[in-house]
GROMACS .gro file of C-alpha atoms in nm:
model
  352
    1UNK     CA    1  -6.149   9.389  -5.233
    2UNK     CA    2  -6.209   9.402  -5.576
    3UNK     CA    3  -5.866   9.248  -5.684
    4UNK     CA    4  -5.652   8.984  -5.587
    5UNK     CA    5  -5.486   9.054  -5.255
    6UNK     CA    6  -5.152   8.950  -5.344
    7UNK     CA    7  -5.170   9.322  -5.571
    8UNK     CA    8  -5.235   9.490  -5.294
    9UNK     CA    9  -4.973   9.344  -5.057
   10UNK     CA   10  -4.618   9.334  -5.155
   11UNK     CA   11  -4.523   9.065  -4.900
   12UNK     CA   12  -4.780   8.819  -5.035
   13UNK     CA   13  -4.713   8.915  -5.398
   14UNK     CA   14  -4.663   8.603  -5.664
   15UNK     CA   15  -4.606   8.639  -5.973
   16UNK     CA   16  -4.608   8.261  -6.220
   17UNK     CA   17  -4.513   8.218  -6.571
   18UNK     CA   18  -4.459   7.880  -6.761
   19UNK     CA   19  -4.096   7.809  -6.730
   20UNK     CA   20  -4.042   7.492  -6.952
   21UNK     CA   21  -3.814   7.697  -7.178
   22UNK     CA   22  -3.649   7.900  -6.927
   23UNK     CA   23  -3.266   7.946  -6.958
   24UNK     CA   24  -3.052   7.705  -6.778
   25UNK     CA   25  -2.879   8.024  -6.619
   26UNK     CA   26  -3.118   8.300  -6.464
   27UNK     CA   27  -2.993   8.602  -6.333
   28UNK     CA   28  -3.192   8.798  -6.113
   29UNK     CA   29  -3.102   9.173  -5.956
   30UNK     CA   30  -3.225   9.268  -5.630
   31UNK     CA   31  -3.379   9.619  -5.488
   32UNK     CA   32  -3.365   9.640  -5.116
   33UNK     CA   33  -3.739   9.671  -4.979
   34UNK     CA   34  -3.821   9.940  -4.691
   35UNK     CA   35  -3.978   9.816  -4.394
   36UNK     CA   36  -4.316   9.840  -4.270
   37UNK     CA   37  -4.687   9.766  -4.295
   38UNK     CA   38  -4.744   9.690  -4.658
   39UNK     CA   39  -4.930  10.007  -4.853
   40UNK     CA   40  -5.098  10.021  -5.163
   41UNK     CA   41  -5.283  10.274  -5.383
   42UNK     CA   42  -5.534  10.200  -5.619
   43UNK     CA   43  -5.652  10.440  -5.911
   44UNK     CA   44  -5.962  10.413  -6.094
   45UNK     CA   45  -6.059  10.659  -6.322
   46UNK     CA   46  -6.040  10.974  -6.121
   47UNK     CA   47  -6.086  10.769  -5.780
   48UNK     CA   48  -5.776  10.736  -5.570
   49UNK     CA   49  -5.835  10.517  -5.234
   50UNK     CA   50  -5.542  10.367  -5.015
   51UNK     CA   51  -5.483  10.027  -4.862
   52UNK     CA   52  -5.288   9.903  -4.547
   53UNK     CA   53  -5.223   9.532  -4.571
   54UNK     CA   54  -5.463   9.487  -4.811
   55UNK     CA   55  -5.745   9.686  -4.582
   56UNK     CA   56  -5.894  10.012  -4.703
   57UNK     CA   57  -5.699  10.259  -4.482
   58UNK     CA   58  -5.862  10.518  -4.265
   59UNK     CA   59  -6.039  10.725  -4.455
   60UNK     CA   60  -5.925  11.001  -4.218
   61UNK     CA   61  -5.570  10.835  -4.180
   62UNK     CA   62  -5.182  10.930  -4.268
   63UNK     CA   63  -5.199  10.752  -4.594
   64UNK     CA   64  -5.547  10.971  -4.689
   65UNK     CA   65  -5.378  11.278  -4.609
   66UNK     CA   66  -5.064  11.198  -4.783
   67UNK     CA   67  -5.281  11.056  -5.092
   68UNK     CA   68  -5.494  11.442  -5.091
   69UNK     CA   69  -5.141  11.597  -5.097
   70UNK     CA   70  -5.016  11.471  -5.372
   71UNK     CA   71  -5.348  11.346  -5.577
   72UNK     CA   72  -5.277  11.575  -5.871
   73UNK     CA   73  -4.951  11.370  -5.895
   74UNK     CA   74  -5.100  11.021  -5.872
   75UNK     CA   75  -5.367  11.118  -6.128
   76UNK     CA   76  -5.110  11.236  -6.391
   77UNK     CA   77  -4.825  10.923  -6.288
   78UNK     CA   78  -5.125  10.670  -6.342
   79UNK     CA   79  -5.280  10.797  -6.687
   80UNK     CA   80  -4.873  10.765  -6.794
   81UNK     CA   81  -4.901  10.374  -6.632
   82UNK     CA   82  -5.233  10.309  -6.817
   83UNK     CA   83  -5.283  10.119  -7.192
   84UNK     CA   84  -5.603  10.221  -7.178
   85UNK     CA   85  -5.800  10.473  -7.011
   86UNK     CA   86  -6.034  10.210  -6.826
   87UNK     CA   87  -5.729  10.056  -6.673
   88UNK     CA   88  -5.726  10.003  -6.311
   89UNK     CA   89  -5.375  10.079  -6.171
   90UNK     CA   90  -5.233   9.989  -5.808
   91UNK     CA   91  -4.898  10.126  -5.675
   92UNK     CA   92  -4.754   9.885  -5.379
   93UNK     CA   93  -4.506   9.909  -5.168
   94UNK     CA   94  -4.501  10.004  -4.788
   95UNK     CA   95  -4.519  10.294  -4.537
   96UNK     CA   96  -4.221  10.344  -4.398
   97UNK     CA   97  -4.162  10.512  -4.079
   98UNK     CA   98  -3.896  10.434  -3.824
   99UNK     CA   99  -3.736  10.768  -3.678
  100UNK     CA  100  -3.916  11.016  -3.465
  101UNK     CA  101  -3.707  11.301  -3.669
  102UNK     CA  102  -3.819  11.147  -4.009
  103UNK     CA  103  -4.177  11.225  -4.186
  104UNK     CA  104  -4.361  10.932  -4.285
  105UNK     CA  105  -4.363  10.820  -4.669
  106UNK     CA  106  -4.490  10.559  -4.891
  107UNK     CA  107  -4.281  10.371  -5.123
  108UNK     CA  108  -4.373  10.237  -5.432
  109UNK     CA  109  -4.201   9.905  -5.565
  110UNK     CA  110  -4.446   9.757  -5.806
  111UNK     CA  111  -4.709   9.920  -6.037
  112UNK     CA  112  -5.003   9.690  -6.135
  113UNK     CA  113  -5.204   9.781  -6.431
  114UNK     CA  114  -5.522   9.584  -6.461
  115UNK     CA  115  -5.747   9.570  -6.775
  116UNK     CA  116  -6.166   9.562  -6.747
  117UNK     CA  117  -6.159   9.228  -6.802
  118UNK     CA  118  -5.906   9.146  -6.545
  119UNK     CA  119  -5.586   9.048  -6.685
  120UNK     CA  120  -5.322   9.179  -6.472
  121UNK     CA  121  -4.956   9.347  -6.610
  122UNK     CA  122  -4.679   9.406  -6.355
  123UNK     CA  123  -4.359   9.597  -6.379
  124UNK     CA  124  -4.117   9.792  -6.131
  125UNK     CA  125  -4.205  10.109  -6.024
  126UNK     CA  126  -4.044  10.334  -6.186
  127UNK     CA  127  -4.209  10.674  -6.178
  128UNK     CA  128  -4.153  10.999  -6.057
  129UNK     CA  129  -4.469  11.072  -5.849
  130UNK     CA  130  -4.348  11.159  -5.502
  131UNK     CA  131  -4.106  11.408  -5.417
  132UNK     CA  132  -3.873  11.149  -5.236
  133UNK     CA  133  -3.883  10.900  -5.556
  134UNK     CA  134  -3.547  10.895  -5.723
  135UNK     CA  135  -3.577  10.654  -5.993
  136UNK     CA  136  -3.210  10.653  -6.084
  137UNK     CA  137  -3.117  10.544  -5.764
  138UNK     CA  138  -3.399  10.268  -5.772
  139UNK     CA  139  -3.168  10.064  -5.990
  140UNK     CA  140  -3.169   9.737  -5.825
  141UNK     CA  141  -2.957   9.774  -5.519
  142UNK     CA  142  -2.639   9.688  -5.736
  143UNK     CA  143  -2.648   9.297  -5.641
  144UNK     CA  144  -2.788   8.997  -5.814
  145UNK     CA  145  -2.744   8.629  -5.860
  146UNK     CA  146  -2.737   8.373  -6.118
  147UNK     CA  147  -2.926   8.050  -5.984
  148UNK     CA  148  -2.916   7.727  -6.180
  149UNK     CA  149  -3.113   7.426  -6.150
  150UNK     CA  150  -3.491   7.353  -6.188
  151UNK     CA  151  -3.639   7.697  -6.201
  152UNK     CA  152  -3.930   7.659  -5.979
  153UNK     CA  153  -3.677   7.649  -5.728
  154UNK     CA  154  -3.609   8.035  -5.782
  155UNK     CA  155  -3.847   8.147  -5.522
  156UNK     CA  156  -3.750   7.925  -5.285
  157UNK     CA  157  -3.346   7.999  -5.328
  158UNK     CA  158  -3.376   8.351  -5.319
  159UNK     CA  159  -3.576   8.365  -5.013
  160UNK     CA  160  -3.298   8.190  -4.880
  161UNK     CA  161  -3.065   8.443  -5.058
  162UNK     CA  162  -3.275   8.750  -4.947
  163UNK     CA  163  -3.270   8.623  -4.546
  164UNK     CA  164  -2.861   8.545  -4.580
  165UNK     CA  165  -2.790   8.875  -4.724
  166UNK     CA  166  -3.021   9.092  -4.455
  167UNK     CA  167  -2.959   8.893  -4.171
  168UNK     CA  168  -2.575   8.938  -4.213
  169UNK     CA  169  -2.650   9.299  -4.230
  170UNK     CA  170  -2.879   9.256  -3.916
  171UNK     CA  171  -3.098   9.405  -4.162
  172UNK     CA  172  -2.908   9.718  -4.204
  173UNK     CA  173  -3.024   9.871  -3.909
  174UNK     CA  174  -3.026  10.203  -3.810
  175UNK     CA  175  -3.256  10.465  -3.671
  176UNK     CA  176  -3.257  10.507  -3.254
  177UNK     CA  177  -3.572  10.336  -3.270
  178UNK     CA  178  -3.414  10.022  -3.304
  179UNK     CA  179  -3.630   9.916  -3.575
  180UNK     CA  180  -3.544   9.741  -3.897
  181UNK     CA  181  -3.444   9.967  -4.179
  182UNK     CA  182  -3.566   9.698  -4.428
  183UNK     CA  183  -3.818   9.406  -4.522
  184UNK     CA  184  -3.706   9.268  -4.764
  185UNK     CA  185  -3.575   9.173  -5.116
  186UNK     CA  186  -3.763   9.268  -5.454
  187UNK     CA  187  -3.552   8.996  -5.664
  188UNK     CA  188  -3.645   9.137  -6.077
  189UNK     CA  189  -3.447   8.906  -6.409
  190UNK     CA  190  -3.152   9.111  -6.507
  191UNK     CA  191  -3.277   9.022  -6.872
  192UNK     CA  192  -3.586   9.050  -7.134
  193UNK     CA  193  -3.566   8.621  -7.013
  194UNK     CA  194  -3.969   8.546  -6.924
  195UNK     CA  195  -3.854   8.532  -6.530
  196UNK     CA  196  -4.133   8.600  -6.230
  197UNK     CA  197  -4.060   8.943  -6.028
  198UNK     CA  198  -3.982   8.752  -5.691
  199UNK     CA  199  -4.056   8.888  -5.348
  200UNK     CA  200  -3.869   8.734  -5.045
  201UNK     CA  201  -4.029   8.958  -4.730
  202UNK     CA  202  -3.980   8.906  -4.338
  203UNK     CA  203  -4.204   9.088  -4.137
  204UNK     CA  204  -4.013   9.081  -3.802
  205UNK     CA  205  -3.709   9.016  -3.675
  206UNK     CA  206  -3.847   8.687  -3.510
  207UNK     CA  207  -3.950   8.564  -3.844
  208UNK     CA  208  -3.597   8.620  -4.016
  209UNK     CA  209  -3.421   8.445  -3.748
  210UNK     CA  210  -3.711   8.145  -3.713
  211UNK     CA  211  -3.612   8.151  -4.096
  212UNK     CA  212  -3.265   8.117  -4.081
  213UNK     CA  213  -3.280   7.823  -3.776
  214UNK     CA  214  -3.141   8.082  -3.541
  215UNK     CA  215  -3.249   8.091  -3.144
  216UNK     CA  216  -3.459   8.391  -3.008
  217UNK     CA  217  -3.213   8.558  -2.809
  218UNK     CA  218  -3.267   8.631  -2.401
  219UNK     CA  219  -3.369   9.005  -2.276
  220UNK     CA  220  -3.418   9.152  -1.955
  221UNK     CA  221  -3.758   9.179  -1.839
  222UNK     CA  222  -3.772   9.583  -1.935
  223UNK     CA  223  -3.659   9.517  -2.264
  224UNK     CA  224  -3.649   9.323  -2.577
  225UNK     CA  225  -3.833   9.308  -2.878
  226UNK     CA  226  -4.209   9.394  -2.935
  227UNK     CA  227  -4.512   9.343  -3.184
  228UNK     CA  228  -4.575   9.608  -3.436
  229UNK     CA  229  -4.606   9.688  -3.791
  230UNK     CA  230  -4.257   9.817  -3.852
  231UNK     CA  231  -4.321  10.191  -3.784
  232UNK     CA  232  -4.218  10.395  -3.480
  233UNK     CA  233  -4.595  10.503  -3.371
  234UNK     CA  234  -4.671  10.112  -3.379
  235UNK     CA  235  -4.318  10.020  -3.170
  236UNK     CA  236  -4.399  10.322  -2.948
  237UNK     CA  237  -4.775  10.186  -2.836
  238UNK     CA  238  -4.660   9.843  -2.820
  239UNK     CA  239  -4.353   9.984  -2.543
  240UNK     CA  240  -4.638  10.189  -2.401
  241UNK     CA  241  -4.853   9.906  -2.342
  242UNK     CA  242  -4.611   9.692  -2.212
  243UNK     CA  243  -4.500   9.882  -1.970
  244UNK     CA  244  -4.829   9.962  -1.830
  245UNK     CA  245  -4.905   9.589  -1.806
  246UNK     CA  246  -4.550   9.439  -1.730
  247UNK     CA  247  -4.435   9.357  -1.338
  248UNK     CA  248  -4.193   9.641  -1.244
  249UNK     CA  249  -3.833   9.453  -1.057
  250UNK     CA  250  -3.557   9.618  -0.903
  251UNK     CA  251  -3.296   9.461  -0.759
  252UNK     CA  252  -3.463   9.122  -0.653
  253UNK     CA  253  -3.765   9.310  -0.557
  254UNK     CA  254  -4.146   9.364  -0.716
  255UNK     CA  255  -4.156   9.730  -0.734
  256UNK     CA  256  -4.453   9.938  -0.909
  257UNK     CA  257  -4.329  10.119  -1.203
  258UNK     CA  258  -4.553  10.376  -1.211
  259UNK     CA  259  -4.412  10.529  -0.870
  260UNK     CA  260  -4.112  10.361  -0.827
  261UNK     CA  261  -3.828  10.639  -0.826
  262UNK     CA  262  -3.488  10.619  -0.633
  263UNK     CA  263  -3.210  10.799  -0.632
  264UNK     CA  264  -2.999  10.694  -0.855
  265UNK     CA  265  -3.049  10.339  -1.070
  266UNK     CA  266  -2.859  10.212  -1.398
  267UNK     CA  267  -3.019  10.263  -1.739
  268UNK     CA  268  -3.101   9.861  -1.716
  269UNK     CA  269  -3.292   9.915  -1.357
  270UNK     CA  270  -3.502  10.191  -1.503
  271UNK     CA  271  -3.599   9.998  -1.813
  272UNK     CA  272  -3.646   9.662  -1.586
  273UNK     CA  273  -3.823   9.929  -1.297
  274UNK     CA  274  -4.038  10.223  -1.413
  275UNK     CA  275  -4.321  10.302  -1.684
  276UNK     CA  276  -4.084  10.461  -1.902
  277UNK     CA  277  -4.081  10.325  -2.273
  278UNK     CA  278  -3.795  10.437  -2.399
  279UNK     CA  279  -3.448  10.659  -2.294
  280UNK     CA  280  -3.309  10.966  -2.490
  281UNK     CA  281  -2.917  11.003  -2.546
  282UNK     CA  282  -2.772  11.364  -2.580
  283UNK     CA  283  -2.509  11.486  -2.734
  284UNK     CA  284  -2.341  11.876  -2.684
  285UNK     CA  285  -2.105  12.016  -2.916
  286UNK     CA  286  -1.934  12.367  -2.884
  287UNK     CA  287  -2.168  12.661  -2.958
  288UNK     CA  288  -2.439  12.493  -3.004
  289UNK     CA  289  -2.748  12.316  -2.756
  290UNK     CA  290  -2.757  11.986  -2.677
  291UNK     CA  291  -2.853  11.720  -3.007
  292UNK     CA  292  -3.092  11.494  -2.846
  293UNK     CA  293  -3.241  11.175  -2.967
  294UNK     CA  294  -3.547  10.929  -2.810
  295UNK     CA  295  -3.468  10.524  -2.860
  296UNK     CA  296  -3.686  10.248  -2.802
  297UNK     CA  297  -3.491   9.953  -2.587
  298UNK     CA  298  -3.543   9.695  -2.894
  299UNK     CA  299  -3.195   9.624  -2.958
  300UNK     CA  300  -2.867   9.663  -2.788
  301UNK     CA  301  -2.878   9.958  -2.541
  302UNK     CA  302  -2.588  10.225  -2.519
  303UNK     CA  303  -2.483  10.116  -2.191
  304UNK     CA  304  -2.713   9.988  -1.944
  305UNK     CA  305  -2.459   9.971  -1.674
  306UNK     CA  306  -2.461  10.384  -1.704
  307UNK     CA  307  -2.575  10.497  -1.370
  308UNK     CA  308  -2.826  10.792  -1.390
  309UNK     CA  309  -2.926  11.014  -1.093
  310UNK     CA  310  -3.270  11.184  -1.007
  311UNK     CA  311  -3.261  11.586  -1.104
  312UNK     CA  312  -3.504  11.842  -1.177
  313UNK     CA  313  -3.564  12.126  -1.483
  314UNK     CA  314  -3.491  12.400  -1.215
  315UNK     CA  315  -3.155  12.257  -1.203
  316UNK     CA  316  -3.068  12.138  -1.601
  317UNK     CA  317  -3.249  12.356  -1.855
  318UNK     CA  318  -3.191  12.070  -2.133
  319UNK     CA  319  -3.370  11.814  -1.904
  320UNK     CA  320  -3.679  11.777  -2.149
  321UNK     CA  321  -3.896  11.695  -1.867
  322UNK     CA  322  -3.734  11.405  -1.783
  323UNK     CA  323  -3.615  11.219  -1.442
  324UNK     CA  324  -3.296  11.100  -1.423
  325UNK     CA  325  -2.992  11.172  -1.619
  326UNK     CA  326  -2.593  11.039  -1.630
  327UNK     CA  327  -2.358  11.301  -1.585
  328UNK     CA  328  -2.172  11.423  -1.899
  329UNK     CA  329  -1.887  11.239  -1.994
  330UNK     CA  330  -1.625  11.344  -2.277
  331UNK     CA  331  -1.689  11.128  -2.638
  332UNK     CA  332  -1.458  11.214  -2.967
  333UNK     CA  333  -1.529  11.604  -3.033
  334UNK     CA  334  -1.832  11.603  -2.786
  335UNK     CA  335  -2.002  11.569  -2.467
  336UNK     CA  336  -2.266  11.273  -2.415
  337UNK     CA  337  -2.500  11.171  -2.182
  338UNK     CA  338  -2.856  10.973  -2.097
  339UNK     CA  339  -3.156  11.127  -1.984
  340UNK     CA  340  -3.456  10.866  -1.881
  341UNK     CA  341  -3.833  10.857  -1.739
  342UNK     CA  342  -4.006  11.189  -1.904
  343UNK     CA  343  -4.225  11.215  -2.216
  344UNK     CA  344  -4.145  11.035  -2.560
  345UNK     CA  345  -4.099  11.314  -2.878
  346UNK     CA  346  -4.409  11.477  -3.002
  347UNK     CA  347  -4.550  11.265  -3.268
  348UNK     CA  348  -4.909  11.162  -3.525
  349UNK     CA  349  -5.103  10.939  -3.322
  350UNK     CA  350  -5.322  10.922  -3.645
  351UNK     CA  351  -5.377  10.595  -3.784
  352UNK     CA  352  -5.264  10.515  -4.100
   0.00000   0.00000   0.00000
């Protein structure tokens, strides 16, 4: 890598200045960080190549094709970033993907713009380059603080600041997936004060709550969290391979998942029982088919009590090849139900 790493990964990114003459009061804004691997891309000249945590990506990958979609754009966003036309300049951020429904996308948060002889200028990202960037919404997050004390504490206090404020949010989950919506915190000064651009980043769950002194919470055997990057292909594999690997128990008995079937079972027993990675709720309004959605058993389930009985497609046209399914049951303006054991949602299996 031709560059520092920390410029090409936002969650090792460091930024120093000499603070002797700092202002007793600093007040920094923060902009809520998307979650995911960290993604950067680096233009040179004409030359436009991608990075996933600080690795070239693959040169055939998502982040390749999304970088030949739009390199007209990059091209014209970074010769407005440049001082000079030999300037080197590196977008990073992350790629964030988390729902099945949901394209992929990377997210800018900091543009680097690095002379020939290596000194290194770093700002916001601010730029209009990507159909999904809204710059007037990327205003911060509307929250800050004002820290006092020695200010080489800053780093250290908002970290603290950045794990309180997601962590009480759970991290503002949402998404069936059950993945984390968000990262982090990009902590900015709210004035011209000479004031590092701060980022306070938690990879996984595990690591926020390891942060914050909190225990790892129990799960049954079929469930709980697993290792991945922060995207739904990752979470999806990880499922995938644990259930391939993981001893199948039903009921106080060793069962194989792969062929282990009966009846009728709760949504628990078929996540603690069978191969299957994941469970898909449904939802049926009037005049319309049923809205169906595929989640991944990393949080909180919908009810794994919910008893669901073997059936076939001959017999429920809105099956989607799967298994078992609850019977429909009356919720607000709507009818609900679970459907479990069949095939996940079409999706890229294309690394990034």
């Amino acid at each position: 890598m031709p560059y520092s790493h920390h410029l090409y990964c936002l969650s090792a990114f460091e930024q120093t200045f000499d603070l002797q003459n700092a202002p007793a009061e600093r007040t920094y804004k923060g902009q809520l960080v998307f979650s995911g691997p960290d993604a950067a891309i680096e233009i040179r000249g004409s030359m436009i190549r991608g990075y996933i945590d600080g690795a070239p990506s693959h040169p055939e990958g998502q982040l390749a094709a999304m970088i030949d979609n739009y390199d007209r754009s990059i091209l014209r966003g970074a010769r407005a970033l440049r001082r000079d036309k030999a300037d080197t300049v590196i977008l990073s951020g992350k790629w964030h993907h988390i729902e099945f429904d949901e394209e992929p996308r990377f997210e800018a948060y900091l543009v680097h713009v690095v002379s020939p002889e290596g000194a290194v200028s770093t700002r916001r990202y601010r730029s209009e380059i990507f159909d999904w960037d809204d710059p007037g919404l990327n205003n911060g997050g509307g929250f800050g603080y004002t820290l006092r004390g020695q200010p080489d504490e800053d780093p250290g206090t908002l970290r603290h600041l950045a794990a309180r404020k997601l962590g009480g949010g759970r991290r503002f989950r949402y998404g069936p997936g059950g993945l984390p919506a968000l990262d982090g915190i990009l902590w900015f000064p709210a004035s011209k004060a000479t004031l590092p651009i701060v980022a306070s980043m938690f990879r996984d769950d595990i690591q926020l709550a390891e942060f914050e002194g909190e225990t790892e919470k129990s799960f049954r055997p079929g469930q709980g969290p697993v290792s991945s990057d922060g995207t739904i292909l990752s979470a999806l594999k990880a499922r995938e391979a644990f259930v391939g690997q993981a001893i199948g128990e039903f009921r106080g008995t060793t069962v194989d998942r792969r062929a282990h079937r009966p009846e009728e079972m709760t949504l628990d027993e078929i996540l603690d029982s069978t191969d299957t990675p994941g469970y898909w709720s449904q939802s049926w309004y009037d005049g319309s088919e049923p809205y169906s959605v595929f989640h991944l058993p990393h949080d909180a389930l919908l009810d794994g009590n919910l008893v669901l009985k073997r059936t076939s497609d001959e017999a429920d046209p809105y099956l989607l090849g799967n298994t078992y399914a609850s019977d429909w049951s009356a919720a607000e303006n709507n009818l609900f139900r679970v459907l479990a054991v069949g095939p996940a949602p079409d999706h890229s299996r294309v690394p990034l």
